[in-house]
Amino acid sequence: MRRCLRLLSSWKFLPNRDRILFKDRKEALREFWRISGASLIFHIGFACLLFREFAFPTPDIVYDIKRRISPDFDLYCRFGEKAEFHLDLSNKVRMFKKGEQIIEKDKETRQSPEARFGGAV
């Protein structure tokens, strides 16, 4: 460390020493922010580019998500502007179909009376 300090303090090794050492603290701070600010702006821009390219879904994925989430948008995509959406009717139909599925599953898994009681009834 001492050898390095001795070399740096010599004018022979630093011919442009007056350009390295700043006149005052304000000039040094301005130079620091100029260099680090340019680096910061570059890195923020690069991060925004990466976020835009890889974090946002593509338009076809957005379209599919909107169709799954919004029943109105799904009807509009299928029928155009002629489609009407009645939430009450849609819920009734959905519950009816769900009830049918439950009944079918119950019929498939129902055990005979002999199997339930372990012998002939």
XYZ file of N, CA and C in Angstrom:
363
model
N 0.820 -1.190 0.000
C 0.000 0.000 0.000
C 0.865 1.255 0.000
N 1.959 1.250 0.775
C 2.821 2.427 0.819
C 3.479 2.676 -0.532
N 3.853 1.592 -1.204
C 4.491 1.746 -2.502
C 3.512 2.394 -3.489
N 2.253 1.996 -3.423
C 1.245 2.544 -4.319
C 1.041 4.035 -4.039
N 0.967 4.404 -2.777
C 0.803 5.815 -2.436
C 2.003 6.633 -2.901
N 3.176 6.076 -2.773
C 4.376 6.773 -3.203
C 4.365 6.976 -4.717
N 3.935 5.945 -5.443
C 3.888 6.074 -6.901
C 2.832 7.080 -7.343
N 1.676 7.062 -6.697
C 0.613 7.982 -7.093
C 0.930 9.428 -6.720
N 1.730 9.627 -5.711
C 2.059 11.000 -5.324
C 3.137 11.601 -6.223
N 3.763 10.778 -7.026
C 4.824 11.272 -7.900
C 4.223 11.833 -9.185
N 4.728 12.998 -9.604
C 4.259 13.619 -10.842
C 4.697 12.828 -12.060
N 5.720 12.051 -11.895
C 6.253 11.301 -13.026
C 5.238 10.266 -13.528
N 4.481 9.667 -12.632
C 3.543 8.628 -13.033
C 2.160 9.175 -13.394
N 1.864 10.388 -12.984
C 0.574 10.986 -13.322
C 0.792 12.341 -13.980
N 1.035 12.341 -15.283
C 1.281 13.623 -15.934
C 0.034 14.507 -15.990
N -1.158 13.935 -15.961
C -2.380 14.743 -16.003
C -3.075 14.759 -14.640
N -2.270 14.922 -13.628
C -2.797 14.890 -12.265
C -3.779 16.031 -12.014
N -3.596 17.141 -12.629
C -4.509 18.266 -12.420
C -5.904 17.973 -12.960
N -6.020 17.073 -13.926
C -7.340 16.697 -14.448
C -8.005 15.648 -13.558
N -7.240 14.884 -12.810
C -7.799 13.852 -11.943
C -8.285 14.468 -10.636
N -7.508 15.342 -10.068
C -7.903 15.999 -8.829
C -8.773 17.201 -9.172
N -9.879 17.335 -8.499
C -10.837 18.393 -8.816
C -10.553 19.628 -7.978
N -11.009 20.743 -8.498
C -10.767 22.004 -7.812
C -11.486 22.057 -6.468
N -12.752 21.681 -6.489
C -13.519 21.718 -5.247
C -14.495 20.538 -5.198
N -15.163 20.447 -4.095
C -16.085 19.327 -3.871
C -17.268 19.365 -4.843
N -17.732 20.552 -5.193
C -18.875 20.696 -6.092
C -18.554 20.130 -7.473
N -17.372 20.418 -7.967
C -16.973 19.902 -9.278
C -16.840 18.378 -9.251
N -16.293 17.843 -8.177
C -16.159 16.390 -8.059
C -17.530 15.722 -7.985
N -18.438 16.323 -7.238
C -19.784 15.764 -7.121
C -20.520 15.817 -8.458
N -20.371 16.902 -9.184
C -21.010 17.025 -10.501
C -20.461 15.974 -11.467
N -19.175 15.745 -11.441
C -18.568 14.729 -12.308
C -19.032 13.323 -11.915
N -19.138 13.085 -10.606
C -19.619 11.778 -10.139
C -21.042 11.519 -10.620
N -21.931 12.510 -10.463
C -23.319 12.309 -10.886
C -23.445 12.212 -12.398
N -22.571 12.865 -13.132
C -22.614 12.764 -14.591
C -22.287 11.337 -15.033
N -21.270 10.756 -14.438
C -20.864 9.393 -14.818
C -21.847 8.358 -14.280
N -22.173 8.443 -12.995
C -23.076 7.438 -12.423
C -24.504 7.627 -12.921
N -24.898 8.852 -13.235
C -26.235 9.086 -13.787
C -26.392 8.471 -15.163
N -25.368 8.588 -15.988
C -25.426 7.954 -17.310
C -25.522 6.440 -17.169
N -24.774 5.891 -16.246
C -24.839 4.447 -16.010
C -26.212 4.045 -15.486
N -26.755 4.830 -14.577
C -28.071 4.532 -14.015
C -29.160 4.593 -15.088
N -29.124 5.602 -15.931
C -30.114 5.715 -17.011
C -29.995 4.542 -17.965
N -28.788 4.146 -18.289
C -28.606 2.996 -19.172
C -29.193 1.732 -18.557
N -28.913 1.486 -17.271
C -29.399 0.266 -16.624
C -30.918 0.273 -16.455
N -31.495 1.418 -16.163
C -32.957 1.500 -16.072
C -33.585 1.241 -17.436
N -33.005 1.796 -18.480
C -33.510 1.539 -19.833
C -33.412 0.074 -20.210
N -32.308 -0.542 -19.860
C -32.139 -1.970 -20.161
C -33.149 -2.813 -19.391
N -33.391 -2.460 -18.125
C -34.384 -3.194 -17.323
C -35.785 -3.017 -17.900
N -36.106 -1.816 -18.359
C -37.419 -1.585 -18.985
C -37.557 -2.396 -20.262
N -36.501 -2.470 -21.044
C -36.540 -3.267 -22.269
C -36.776 -4.739 -21.945
N -36.061 -5.273 -20.962
C -36.256 -6.671 -20.576
C -37.664 -6.903 -20.048
N -38.173 -5.966 -19.250
C -39.524 -6.110 -18.706
C -40.552 -6.099 -19.828
N -40.374 -5.203 -20.797
C -41.324 -5.103 -21.905
C -41.302 -6.357 -22.768
N -40.127 -6.908 -22.997
C -40.016 -8.054 -23.889
C -40.458 -9.356 -23.240
N -40.206 -9.531 -21.948
C -40.421 -10.836 -21.341
C -41.497 -10.868 -20.265
N -41.921 -9.736 -19.715
C -42.886 -9.767 -18.619
C -44.318 -9.556 -19.089
N -44.520 -8.825 -20.176
C -45.873 -8.591 -20.663
C -46.333 -9.753 -21.517
N -47.591 -10.178 -21.362
C -48.091 -11.247 -22.230
C -48.317 -10.733 -23.648
N -48.229 -11.639 -24.586
C -48.435 -11.274 -25.986
C -49.920 -11.029 -26.229
N -50.281 -10.360 -27.328
C -51.694 -10.052 -27.580
C -52.590 -11.285 -27.676
N -52.092 -12.391 -28.213
C -52.947 -13.576 -28.301
C -53.218 -14.172 -26.919
N -52.249 -14.078 -26.009
C -52.476 -14.562 -24.647
C -53.464 -13.645 -23.926
N -53.354 -12.334 -24.142
C -54.295 -11.387 -23.545
C -55.709 -11.672 -24.042
N -55.848 -11.966 -25.344
C -57.150 -12.286 -25.935
C -57.746 -13.530 -25.276
N -56.943 -14.580 -25.120
C -57.436 -15.814 -24.495
C -57.840 -15.581 -23.040
N -57.047 -14.810 -22.314
C -57.367 -14.531 -20.911
C -58.663 -13.735 -20.809
N -58.835 -12.740 -21.686
C -60.059 -11.944 -21.659
C -61.282 -12.792 -21.975
N -61.134 -13.731 -22.905
C -62.271 -14.599 -23.238
C -62.637 -15.499 -22.076
N -61.654 -15.973 -21.319
C -61.942 -16.852 -20.183
C -62.525 -16.080 -19.003
N -62.084 -14.851 -18.817
C -62.527 -14.074 -17.663
C -63.898 -13.444 -17.901
N -64.096 -12.849 -19.064
C -65.301 -12.067 -19.304
C -66.291 -12.824 -20.186
N -67.466 -13.170 -19.656
C -68.468 -13.826 -20.499
C -68.993 -12.900 -21.589
N -69.051 -11.593 -21.312
C -69.502 -10.648 -22.340
C -68.546 -10.632 -23.525
N -67.264 -10.588 -23.238
C -66.279 -10.564 -24.317
C -66.292 -11.873 -25.101
N -66.513 -12.986 -24.414
C -66.591 -14.278 -25.089
C -67.776 -14.319 -26.046
N -68.938 -13.833 -25.593
C -70.109 -13.789 -26.472
C -69.879 -12.849 -27.649
N -69.243 -11.719 -27.392
C -68.947 -10.785 -28.474
C -68.016 -11.427 -29.502
N -67.035 -12.203 -29.029
C -66.104 -12.862 -29.952
C -66.807 -13.940 -30.773
N -67.750 -14.631 -30.168
C -68.422 -15.721 -30.881
C -69.516 -15.225 -31.818
N -70.318 -14.241 -31.391
C -71.490 -13.842 -32.167
C -71.443 -12.418 -32.686
N -70.457 -11.659 -32.338
C -70.412 -10.263 -32.763
C -71.299 -9.417 -31.864
N -71.879 -8.352 -32.420
C -72.692 -7.449 -31.606
C -74.119 -7.932 -31.443
N -74.488 -9.045 -32.042
C -75.859 -9.550 -31.957
C -76.106 -10.323 -30.671
N -75.070 -10.705 -29.980
C -75.220 -11.547 -28.790
C -75.702 -10.719 -27.609
N -76.564 -11.334 -26.821
C -77.012 -10.733 -25.573
C -76.614 -11.663 -24.443
N -76.271 -11.083 -23.350
C -75.833 -11.893 -22.226
C -76.760 -11.650 -21.050
N -77.396 -12.707 -20.583
C -78.262 -12.630 -19.414
C -77.600 -13.437 -18.309
N -77.083 -12.753 -17.331
C -76.336 -13.412 -16.264
C -77.222 -14.367 -15.473
N -78.466 -13.980 -15.245
C -79.371 -14.826 -14.468
C -79.624 -16.145 -15.186
N -79.933 -16.088 -16.469
C -80.183 -17.303 -17.245
C -78.924 -18.155 -17.330
N -77.793 -17.519 -17.532
C -76.534 -18.251 -17.626
C -76.238 -18.999 -16.324
N -76.481 -18.355 -15.191
C -76.244 -19.013 -13.905
C -77.204 -20.170 -13.681
N -78.464 -20.004 -14.100
C -79.439 -21.086 -13.936
C -79.040 -22.296 -14.769
N -78.630 -22.059 -16.012
C -78.204 -23.161 -16.879
C -76.964 -23.834 -16.304
N -76.028 -23.040 -15.831
C -74.807 -23.595 -15.265
C -75.108 -24.447 -14.032
N -75.998 -23.973 -13.166
C -76.347 -24.744 -11.968
C -77.110 -26.015 -12.332
N -77.954 -25.954 -13.358
C -78.677 -27.144 -13.799
C -77.698 -28.203 -14.306
N -76.748 -27.779 -15.127
C -75.750 -28.723 -15.646
C -74.888 -29.279 -14.511
N -74.541 -28.448 -13.563
C -73.746 -28.909 -12.426
C -74.535 -29.932 -11.608
N -75.836 -29.687 -11.423
C -76.676 -30.644 -10.716
C -76.767 -31.970 -11.445
N -76.874 -31.915 -12.773
C -76.896 -33.158 -13.558
C -75.592 -33.932 -13.396
N -74.477 -33.232 -13.389
C -73.190 -33.901 -13.209
C -73.103 -34.559 -11.834
N -73.620 -33.899 -10.821
C -73.594 -34.479 -9.470
C -74.460 -35.733 -9.416
N -75.642 -35.684 -10.046
C -76.534 -36.849 -10.058
C -75.885 -38.008 -10.802
N -75.260 -37.725 -11.954
C -74.581 -38.778 -12.726
C -73.445 -39.403 -11.913
N -72.677 -38.578 -11.250
C -71.573 -39.099 -10.444
C -72.103 -39.945 -9.286
N -73.207 -39.503 -8.694
C -73.814 -40.263 -7.600
C -74.316 -41.621 -8.085
N -74.907 -41.647 -9.294
C -75.389 -42.916 -9.856
C -74.231 -43.875 -10.119
N -73.123 -43.339 -10.610
C -71.969 -44.185 -10.928
C -71.317 -44.755 -9.671
N -71.297 -43.990 -8.622
C -70.601 -44.440 -7.409
C -71.536 -45.076 -6.383
N -72.819 -45.147 -6.684
C -73.780 -45.722 -5.736
C -73.534 -47.218 -5.576
N -73.577 -47.666 -4.366
C -73.391 -49.094 -4.083
C -74.761 -49.767 -3.956
N -74.768 -51.011 -4.266
C -76.015 -51.769 -4.112
C -76.313 -51.952 -2.624
N -77.591 -52.237 -2.276
C -77.914 -52.429 -0.856
C -77.147 -53.588 -0.234
N -76.870 -54.631 -1.023
C -76.119 -55.761 -0.482
C -74.707 -55.343 -0.093
N -74.106 -54.530 -0.932
C -72.738 -54.099 -0.652
C -72.689 -53.158 0.544
N -73.750 -52.378 0.722
C -73.750 -51.435 1.837
C -73.900 -52.133 3.181
N -74.768 -53.122 3.231
C -75.045 -53.772 4.514
C -74.260 -55.055 4.724
N -73.487 -55.451 3.734
C -72.637 -56.613 3.902
C -73.349 -57.946 3.748
N -74.407 -57.990 3.038
C -75.092 -59.269 2.830
C -76.434 -59.066 2.165
N -77.203 -60.120 2.097
C -78.516 -60.049 1.461
C -79.483 -59.285 2.341
N -80.328 -58.526 1.706
C -81.311 -57.737 2.440
C -82.658 -58.398 2.327
